[in-house]
XYZ file of C-alpha atoms in Angstrom:
568
model
C 0.000 0.000 0.000
C 2.778 2.395 0.927
C 4.561 1.610 -2.364
C 1.442 2.525 -4.324
C 1.102 5.794 -2.401
C 4.713 6.702 -3.062
C 4.297 5.930 -6.746
C 1.131 8.027 -6.914
C 2.897 10.881 -5.120
C 5.805 10.701 -7.582
C 3.463 10.681 -10.567
C 1.745 13.805 -9.298
C 5.077 15.617 -9.230
C 6.504 14.205 -12.506
C 7.221 16.823 -15.129
C 5.708 16.549 -18.570
C 7.976 17.069 -21.565
C 6.503 20.548 -22.074
C 7.136 21.543 -18.467
C 10.621 20.049 -18.586
C 11.384 22.064 -21.725
C 10.241 25.232 -19.967
C 12.465 24.482 -16.965
C 15.444 23.735 -19.197
C 14.897 26.953 -21.172
C 14.896 28.927 -17.916
C 18.129 27.174 -16.908
C 19.760 28.247 -20.188
C 18.676 31.827 -19.649
C 19.868 31.823 -16.036
C 23.179 30.104 -16.776
C 24.005 32.500 -19.586
C 27.546 32.602 -20.927
C 28.832 30.263 -18.217
C 27.326 27.295 -20.099
C 29.204 25.975 -23.140
C 27.925 26.904 -26.579
C 27.742 23.289 -27.810
C 25.718 22.071 -24.834
C 23.426 25.100 -25.054
C 22.876 24.563 -28.785
C 22.028 20.893 -28.174
C 19.602 21.848 -25.399
C 17.914 24.486 -27.543
C 17.369 21.924 -30.292
C 15.755 19.577 -27.772
C 13.578 22.403 -26.420
C 12.473 23.500 -29.881
C 11.816 19.913 -30.931
C 9.666 19.370 -27.833
C 7.661 22.531 -28.431
C 7.133 21.714 -32.095
C 6.201 18.069 -31.518
C 3.807 18.734 -28.635
C 2.120 21.453 -30.684
C 1.078 18.831 -33.253
C -2.436 17.459 -32.807
C -2.828 13.698 -32.698
C -1.527 10.635 -30.937
C 0.753 9.123 -33.555
C 3.826 7.094 -32.692
C 6.772 7.548 -35.053
C 8.834 4.374 -35.503
C 12.039 4.496 -37.538
C 13.405 1.400 -39.258
C 17.150 1.974 -39.522
C 19.911 -0.278 -40.700
C 22.897 -0.826 -42.905
C 22.860 -1.661 -46.584
C 21.690 -5.186 -47.287
C 20.203 -5.758 -43.831
C 16.703 -6.280 -45.266
C 15.311 -3.119 -43.725
C 13.100 -2.187 -46.668
C 11.919 -5.788 -47.049
C 10.908 -5.822 -43.401
C 9.116 -2.502 -43.935
C 7.141 -3.902 -46.873
C 6.286 -7.060 -44.941
C 4.888 -5.032 -42.041
C 2.909 -2.790 -44.385
C 1.600 -5.722 -46.429
C 2.522 -4.078 -49.745
C 5.654 -3.342 -51.710
C 5.866 0.318 -50.770
C 9.599 0.734 -50.346
C 11.895 -0.245 -53.216
C 14.114 -3.247 -52.506
C 17.314 -4.020 -54.307
C 20.911 -5.089 -53.948
C 22.300 -2.028 -55.745
C 23.936 0.508 -53.389
C 22.348 2.740 -52.344
C 18.712 1.679 -52.709
C 16.708 3.914 -50.320
C 17.493 7.609 -50.920
C 14.787 9.293 -48.862
C 12.573 8.244 -46.003
C 9.303 6.530 -46.804
C 6.349 6.673 -44.417
C 3.489 4.232 -43.890
C 0.567 5.442 -41.794
C -1.969 3.214 -40.020
C -5.397 4.473 -38.973
C -7.751 7.223 -40.061
C -6.291 10.062 -37.987
C -4.640 12.642 -40.305
C -0.840 12.564 -40.097
C -0.056 15.257 -42.656
C 1.136 17.918 -40.146
C 3.346 15.330 -38.425
C 4.858 14.133 -41.705
C 5.426 17.711 -42.788
C 7.282 18.305 -39.533
C 9.278 15.107 -40.077
C 10.101 16.269 -43.594
C 8.951 12.990 -45.171
C 7.394 13.428 -48.589
C 6.956 9.804 -49.718
C 3.816 8.723 -47.841
C 1.587 5.665 -47.935
C -1.717 5.215 -46.135
C -2.192 1.599 -45.039
C -5.777 0.692 -45.815
C -7.962 -1.196 -43.384
C -8.285 -4.145 -45.747
C -4.556 -4.403 -46.272
C -3.991 -4.206 -42.531
C -6.463 -7.028 -41.947
C -4.745 -9.143 -44.595
C -1.306 -8.420 -43.124
C -2.229 -9.458 -39.567
C -2.595 -13.213 -40.256
C 0.599 -13.167 -42.279
C 2.623 -12.146 -39.257
C 1.375 -14.838 -36.895
C -1.774 -16.083 -35.299
C -0.421 -16.127 -31.758
C 0.002 -12.374 -31.651
C -3.457 -11.905 -33.125
C -5.036 -14.039 -30.454
C -3.369 -11.918 -27.756
C -4.894 -8.813 -29.279
C -1.494 -7.243 -29.864
C -1.309 -7.487 -33.629
C -4.870 -7.775 -34.765
C -6.669 -5.394 -37.129
C -6.588 -1.863 -35.795
C -3.838 -2.626 -33.265
C -1.406 -0.448 -35.218
C -3.766 2.492 -35.734
C -1.708 5.608 -34.973
C 1.583 4.068 -36.146
C 3.792 6.070 -38.501
C 6.466 3.657 -39.743
C 9.481 5.166 -41.493
C 11.881 3.334 -43.766
C 15.119 5.336 -43.575
C 18.023 5.509 -45.994
C 20.965 3.286 -45.107
C 23.106 4.910 -42.424
C 26.245 3.453 -44.090
C 25.284 4.634 -47.576
C 28.038 5.821 -49.901
C 25.962 8.914 -50.624
C 26.509 11.498 -47.898
C 23.045 13.002 -48.509
C 21.482 9.629 -47.680
C 23.416 9.353 -44.430
C 22.453 12.890 -43.447
C 18.783 12.166 -44.165
C 18.887 9.069 -41.975
C 20.570 10.976 -39.140
C 18.069 13.829 -39.404
C 14.988 11.621 -39.154
C 16.492 9.542 -36.343
C 16.655 12.721 -34.240
C 12.873 13.057 -34.592
C 11.653 9.464 -34.210
C 9.926 8.149 -31.087
C 10.924 4.474 -31.361
C 14.086 3.006 -32.891
C 13.986 -0.333 -34.687
C 17.544 -1.299 -35.616
C 17.588 -3.894 -38.393
C 20.778 -5.890 -38.763
C 21.794 -9.375 -39.945
C 24.101 -12.183 -38.867
C 26.997 -10.730 -40.856
C 26.797 -7.111 -39.605
C 25.242 -7.308 -36.150
C 28.605 -6.455 -34.494
C 29.401 -3.605 -36.914
C 31.211 -0.798 -35.054
C 29.356 1.915 -36.957
C 26.000 0.561 -35.801
C 27.045 0.277 -32.159
C 29.410 3.227 -31.702
C 27.815 5.878 -33.898
C 24.156 5.074 -33.322
C 23.050 2.665 -30.601
C 25.564 3.823 -27.993
C 25.144 7.490 -28.928
C 21.344 7.347 -28.753
C 21.061 5.045 -25.740
C 21.063 7.983 -23.324
C 17.995 9.484 -25.029
C 15.753 6.869 -23.377
C 13.805 6.162 -26.535
C 12.075 2.800 -26.897
C 14.453 0.554 -28.798
C 13.883 -2.727 -30.620
C 16.664 -4.646 -32.371
C 15.859 -6.976 -35.231
C 18.197 -9.738 -36.387
C 16.988 -10.243 -39.956
C 17.859 -13.058 -42.344
C 17.536 -15.501 -39.476
C 16.439 -18.139 -42.007
C 20.051 -18.369 -43.161
C 21.110 -19.766 -39.751
C 20.453 -22.972 -37.890
C 18.304 -22.647 -34.737
C 21.473 -23.011 -32.644
C 23.163 -20.283 -34.693
C 20.169 -17.979 -34.219
C 20.297 -18.418 -30.443
C 24.034 -17.803 -30.395
C 23.750 -14.608 -32.504
C 20.838 -13.312 -30.384
C 22.763 -13.846 -27.156
C 25.909 -12.186 -28.508
C 23.930 -9.272 -29.966
C 22.099 -8.761 -26.662
C 25.452 -8.685 -24.866
C 26.702 -5.979 -27.215
C 23.535 -3.930 -26.756
C 23.849 -3.986 -22.973
C 27.479 -2.902 -23.340
C 26.226 -0.018 -25.503
C 24.108 1.225 -22.611
C 20.706 -0.248 -23.453
C 18.756 -1.835 -20.569
C 18.683 -5.589 -20.020
C 15.017 -5.674 -21.017
C 15.833 -4.593 -24.592
C 14.211 -7.038 -27.002
C 16.186 -8.672 -29.793
C 13.848 -10.286 -32.316
C 14.991 -12.777 -34.935
C 13.069 -12.291 -38.196
C 13.075 -13.237 -41.809
C 11.422 -10.872 -44.245
C 11.503 -13.646 -46.847
C 9.688 -16.290 -44.810
C 7.803 -13.994 -42.419
C 9.321 -15.663 -39.355
C 9.429 -13.401 -36.306
C 7.400 -10.620 -37.879
C 4.483 -11.438 -35.584
C 6.634 -10.615 -32.535
C 7.866 -7.432 -34.180
C 4.345 -6.374 -35.077
C 3.179 -7.119 -31.523
C 6.047 -5.032 -30.123
C 5.065 -2.117 -32.352
C 1.449 -2.513 -31.263
C 2.558 -2.244 -27.633
C 4.408 0.969 -28.377
C 1.394 2.432 -30.178
C -1.035 1.371 -27.442
C 1.020 2.955 -24.653
C 0.925 6.368 -26.384
C 3.960 7.354 -24.298
C 6.737 6.774 -26.820
C 6.814 10.382 -28.043
C 6.700 11.778 -24.510
C 9.411 9.365 -23.418
C 11.679 10.239 -26.349
C 11.257 13.986 -25.858
C 11.818 13.620 -22.122
C 14.933 11.559 -22.797
C 16.357 14.231 -25.104
C 15.691 16.951 -22.542
C 17.185 14.906 -19.715
C 20.273 14.157 -21.800
C 20.750 17.869 -22.482
C 20.209 18.696 -18.813
C 22.746 16.047 -17.782
C 25.357 17.497 -20.134
C 24.728 20.998 -18.799
C 24.695 19.774 -15.197
C 28.345 18.753 -15.551
C 29.147 22.434 -16.082
C 27.617 23.471 -12.749
C 29.075 22.845 -9.301
C 27.443 20.420 -6.910
C 27.654 22.793 -3.944
C 27.356 26.530 -3.510
C 30.261 28.497 -2.047
C 29.555 30.749 0.889
C 27.879 33.919 -0.370
C 29.603 36.918 1.255
C 27.205 38.933 3.367
C 29.273 42.115 3.308
C 32.670 43.387 2.169
C 35.530 42.738 4.570
C 37.619 45.432 6.208
C 40.604 44.459 4.061
C 38.649 45.133 0.868
C 37.185 48.431 2.111
C 40.602 49.583 3.311
C 42.260 48.675 -0.008
C 39.574 50.515 -1.970
C 39.968 53.509 0.324
C 43.696 53.667 -0.367
C 43.079 53.312 -4.095
C 40.522 56.153 -3.922
C 43.075 58.416 -2.258
C 41.230 58.587 1.064
C 44.472 58.862 3.120
C 45.470 61.872 1.017
C 42.065 63.474 1.552
C 42.120 62.803 5.297
C 45.566 64.330 5.586
C 44.295 67.382 3.694
C 41.258 67.545 6.002
C 43.527 67.491 9.044
C 45.807 70.201 7.658
C 42.803 72.259 6.580
C 41.394 72.084 10.104
C 44.671 73.225 11.638
C 45.001 76.042 9.099
C 41.478 77.314 9.753
C 41.967 76.927 13.513
C 45.109 79.042 13.299
C 43.216 81.682 11.336
C 40.487 81.785 13.950
C 42.469 81.368 17.169
C 45.941 82.645 16.283
C 47.392 86.060 17.216
C 45.454 88.531 15.044
C 48.610 90.358 13.947
C 50.083 87.189 12.349
C 46.961 85.596 10.936
C 47.594 86.999 7.503
C 50.554 84.640 7.223
C 48.295 81.612 7.575
C 45.941 83.037 4.993
C 48.779 83.066 2.465
C 49.309 79.334 2.815
C 47.635 77.142 0.117
C 44.328 75.541 0.984
C 44.976 71.754 0.960
C 41.378 70.881 0.014
C 41.257 73.436 -2.800
C 44.397 71.935 -4.270
C 42.539 68.609 -4.513
C 39.427 70.330 -5.933
C 37.497 69.185 -2.906
C 36.435 72.639 -1.778
C 35.084 75.381 -4.019
C 34.263 78.926 -2.947
C 31.036 80.335 -4.356
C 28.861 83.261 -3.576
C 25.593 81.747 -4.794
C 24.631 79.842 -1.665
C 25.339 76.507 -3.341
C 26.561 73.654 -1.215
C 30.202 72.759 -1.756
C 29.223 69.101 -2.282
C 26.943 70.095 -5.180
C 29.757 72.123 -6.727
C 32.093 69.155 -6.566
C 29.489 66.867 -8.109
C 28.959 69.348 -10.930
C 32.680 69.509 -11.601
C 32.601 65.739 -11.733
C 36.197 64.898 -10.849
C 38.685 65.530 -8.140
C 42.383 66.315 -8.498
C 43.421 63.377 -6.373
C 46.567 61.627 -7.552
C 46.042 58.281 -9.297
C 46.345 55.151 -7.187
C 49.889 54.094 -6.496
C 51.133 50.682 -7.643
C 51.022 49.542 -4.025
C 47.380 50.657 -3.687
C 46.435 48.904 -6.923
C 48.193 45.751 -5.751
C 46.282 45.888 -2.451
C 42.975 46.168 -4.325
C 43.923 43.290 -6.640
C 44.863 41.150 -3.662
C 41.642 41.937 -1.772
C 39.379 41.370 -4.790
C 41.225 38.162 -5.681
C 40.737 36.922 -2.155
C 37.039 37.781 -2.362
C 36.799 35.896 -5.663
C 38.749 32.888 -4.389
C 36.652 32.557 -1.246
C 33.442 32.935 -3.265
C 34.319 30.492 -6.057
C 35.612 27.458 -4.201
C 34.378 24.297 -5.869
C 32.927 26.078 -8.915
C 33.700 24.986 -12.493
C 36.131 27.211 -14.352
C 33.565 29.341 -16.291
C 31.657 30.141 -13.099
C 34.860 30.839 -11.174
C 35.931 33.231 -13.936
C 32.523 34.922 -13.773
C 32.990 35.421 -10.030
C 36.472 36.806 -10.699
C 35.082 39.295 -13.225
C 32.359 40.330 -10.788
C 34.861 40.803 -7.963
C 37.293 42.759 -10.152
C 35.355 44.934 -12.638
C 36.982 47.113 -15.240
C 39.578 49.297 -13.527
C 38.322 52.569 -15.003
C 34.739 51.918 -13.902
C 35.759 51.157 -10.339
C 38.107 54.148 -10.152
C 35.325 56.357 -11.498
C 32.896 55.110 -8.856
C 35.442 55.645 -6.097
C 36.250 59.162 -7.310
C 32.569 60.065 -7.406
C 32.233 58.666 -3.886
C 35.067 60.883 -2.682
C 33.402 63.886 -4.288
C 30.068 63.088 -2.660
C 31.363 62.801 0.909
C 30.934 66.113 2.817
C 34.278 67.211 4.250
C 33.037 70.007 6.482
C 31.548 70.019 9.953
C 30.217 72.668 12.296
C 32.882 75.046 13.524
C 33.960 74.230 17.081
C 32.698 76.571 19.803
C 36.170 77.055 21.209
C 37.213 78.748 17.986
C 34.715 81.533 18.625
C 35.767 81.851 22.276
C 39.464 82.008 21.412
C 38.766 84.409 18.566
C 36.859 86.777 20.845
C 39.603 86.633 23.485
C 42.293 87.226 20.896
C 40.559 90.306 19.559
C 39.963 91.569 23.108
C 43.647 91.146 23.929
C 44.658 92.701 20.639
C 42.452 95.721 21.260
C 43.864 95.983 24.777
C 47.428 95.875 23.463
C 46.676 98.445 20.782
C 44.970 100.706 23.318
C 47.988 100.436 25.637
C 50.320 101.211 22.741
C 48.291 104.249 21.700
C 48.189 105.467 25.295
C 51.974 105.205 25.578
C 52.480 106.945 22.262
C 50.242 109.823 23.344
C 52.221 110.209 26.580
C 55.506 110.078 24.654
C 54.220 112.654 22.204
C 53.208 115.049 24.952
C 56.643 114.673 26.576
C 58.421 115.216 23.277
C 56.353 118.369 22.701
C 57.253 119.549 26.239
C 53.611 119.706 27.167
C 52.270 118.781 30.568
C 52.114 114.963 30.854
C 49.317 113.679 33.068
C 50.165 110.891 35.508
C 49.116 107.431 34.351
C 47.390 105.081 36.741
C 49.774 102.422 37.942
C 49.736 98.932 39.260
C 52.661 99.031 41.628
C 55.474 100.558 39.667
C 54.008 99.597 36.259
C 51.764 102.067 34.455
C 48.514 100.773 32.991
C 49.440 101.546 29.378
C 52.525 99.344 29.614
C 50.588 96.598 31.346
C 47.939 96.764 28.635
C 50.495 96.602 25.837
C 52.738 93.912 27.232
C 49.889 91.931 28.776
C 47.801 92.017 25.598
C 50.748 90.825 23.463
C 51.968 88.146 25.860
C 48.513 86.802 26.664
C 47.613 86.770 22.944
C 50.731 84.813 22.079
C 50.117 82.467 25.006
C 46.511 81.936 23.926
C 47.669 81.186 20.358
C 50.214 78.684 21.685
C 47.510 77.052 23.818
C 45.227 76.798 20.784
C 47.752 74.822 18.702
C 47.606 71.511 20.667
C 43.853 71.893 21.000
C 43.688 72.385 17.211
C 45.830 69.290 16.611
C 43.513 67.206 18.780
C 40.475 68.659 17.007
C 42.067 67.992 13.629
C 42.543 64.337 14.536
C 38.919 64.103 15.647
C 37.816 65.782 12.396
C 39.975 63.340 10.454
C 38.488 60.371 12.292
C 34.946 61.615 11.721
C 35.476 62.225 8.001
C 37.281 58.872 7.841
C 34.169 57.135 9.146
C 32.126 58.884 6.458
C 34.540 57.660 3.792
C 34.514 54.137 5.231
C 30.709 54.024 5.084
C 30.646 55.437 1.532
C 33.339 53.073 0.224
C 31.659 50.202 2.052
C 28.539 50.972 0.001
C 30.593 51.023 -3.206
C 32.178 47.675 -2.356
C 28.773 46.253 -1.464
C 27.120 47.498 -4.646
C 29.916 47.127 -7.196
C 31.692 44.014 -5.915
C 29.913 41.937 -3.278
C 26.458 42.333 -4.823
C 27.820 41.383 -8.252
C 29.524 38.307 -6.801
C 26.314 37.406 -4.989
C 24.368 37.711 -8.259
C 26.731 35.241 -9.974
C 26.484 32.755 -7.102
C 22.707 33.069 -6.979
C 22.563 32.474 -10.747
C 24.756 29.428 -10.277
C 22.516 28.049 -7.526
C 19.363 28.713 -9.538
C 20.862 27.129 -12.667
C 21.786 23.988 -10.733
C 18.314 23.810 -9.208
C 16.648 24.098 -12.620
C 18.960 21.551 -14.246
C 18.386 19.091 -11.415
C 14.676 19.560 -11.931
C 14.995 19.087 -15.704
C 17.108 15.924 -15.464
C 15.152 14.113 -12.763
C 13.826 10.749 -13.901
C 10.120 10.762 -14.825
C-alpha cells in the first residue's frame, strides 16, 4: 500500500515534456555565458523539438526502421505494411529518402510535414487485416497485432546509415533525431558492426527512446546459430548502454518468421501512447545532464558584506588617506586663522588651501553647497592610485573571488572573478565620485569663537595700551604737561595693557595649537568614518552584490537543471 502511495505521489510531481522544456529553457537563460555553446545549442534543439512536436495534434507514434545496406530493412518494412511500398534491391544505395506508412484514419499530414517525409503511404484497413494473419496467429489471439492494433503508427523506412551517398546518411541521421521508437535492423553478418554500435546505438542510448533490435535473415542460420547470434547481440547492446530488457527479435522478411513478434512489439508501443513523450523527455534529460556537468554540486559561501581588508584597499586606491591628511591640515590652518594672534593671521591666509588643491572645496557666492559644486565639476584632483594601492585592491578582490568560487567549475569561477574585479576605469570612477560626494566640512567648534573673541579683546587691549603710551611720549616730546598714568605698583597701565595684551595673545595662540591638533585628529576620524561608510557601500554594490548575483545564478541554474534531469 505504501509503495502505491509513493508511486502516486511521484506521478503527481513528474514533469511533462513541455514543463521540462520550460524548466530547461529557464536554466539556459539563467546560466548565460557560463554554459558551453555546444551544450546550449544541443539543449535548444531539444527544447524546440519538444515545443514543435507537442504542438502537433494527434496521438501518432513515429517508428524508424534503420539499418545498414543489405540488412533487409526495406523488405521488413514492406512485410509489415503488407505491400511493396519501399523499393528493394541489392544495388547501393537503394533507399534515398525516407518513406512513411501510416496506419489508422487520424490525419498525419502535419506530423509528416514536420518530419520532412514526402513519400507517404496510407495503409488501408483491408490491407492491414490481410497483413495481420501473415505475421502470426499467436500475436493476433493476444490482441497485440490484430486489425486496428497499429492504428496511430507512422512507420518510417530510412536511408541506409552506411550509404556511400553522404546526402542519404544525413537524411537518416536527421529523421532519427525526430523518431519516437528506434527499430535497428541488422543481420548475422553485420550485427557487431562498429558503426551501428558506436555511432548510433551507444550514442542514442542515453535518449531513453524505446528501442527494438531486429536480427533479420535468421532463415540463413540454424536454430542453434540464431540463439548464439541473439545472445551475442544482446550482450553488445547492454554494453552499448541499453537496458537488459531490450528485445532482440529474430526475423526473416523472406519467410515472415518473427514478424508477428515485431508487429506485436510495435502494437505495444502504439497502445502505450507514451513513446513520443518518453523520447522527448529523454532528449531533454540528456541535455540537462550534459549541462549539469558544467555546474558545481555545492554553492560556495555567499559573502554577506565586504571585509575590512577590501574596504581599506579601496579607500587607499581612492586616495582617502590623502584626503584625510588634507582635512587634518585644513582644520589646523582654519583653527590658526580663527584662534591665532590677530597680527600674524595673515601669514596663515597666504598658505595654500589643501582641500582646494585637490578640488574638494570650491568657494562660491551663490549659496550653493560645496558638495553640489564638486558633483557638478565631476572629478577631483586626487593623484592616481599608487602601484602599491592597486596591488592591495587586486589582492583583496582576488581573495574575495577565491573565497566565493571554491568548488565552482572554471567558467563560473571566472565569472565570479570578473564580478569581484570589474573594469579598472569603472571602479576608479565610482570611487572618485564617492570621494566627491562625501561632505568634508563640519560645524565650527565653539572654542574657535571663544578664542577668537579673546584674541581680539587682547589685541584691542594691546593696541589701546600702545596708543596710550604713544600719546604720553608725544606730549613729553612736545614739552607739554604729561598727566600721571594710573599704575599697578610701579608699572603704568598703558605698559601693562600693551605687554599683557601681546603676551597673553601669544600664550593663547600657543595654547590653541595643541587643542587644534587634537580637534584635527577628531575631524579626520569623523570624516574617515564617512569615507569608510561610503566606500563600504561602493564595495557592497559594485563588488559583493555582483559576486552574490553570480552565485545566486549558479545556484538557480543547478536547481533548474536538477529539476529538468530528474527521472520521470
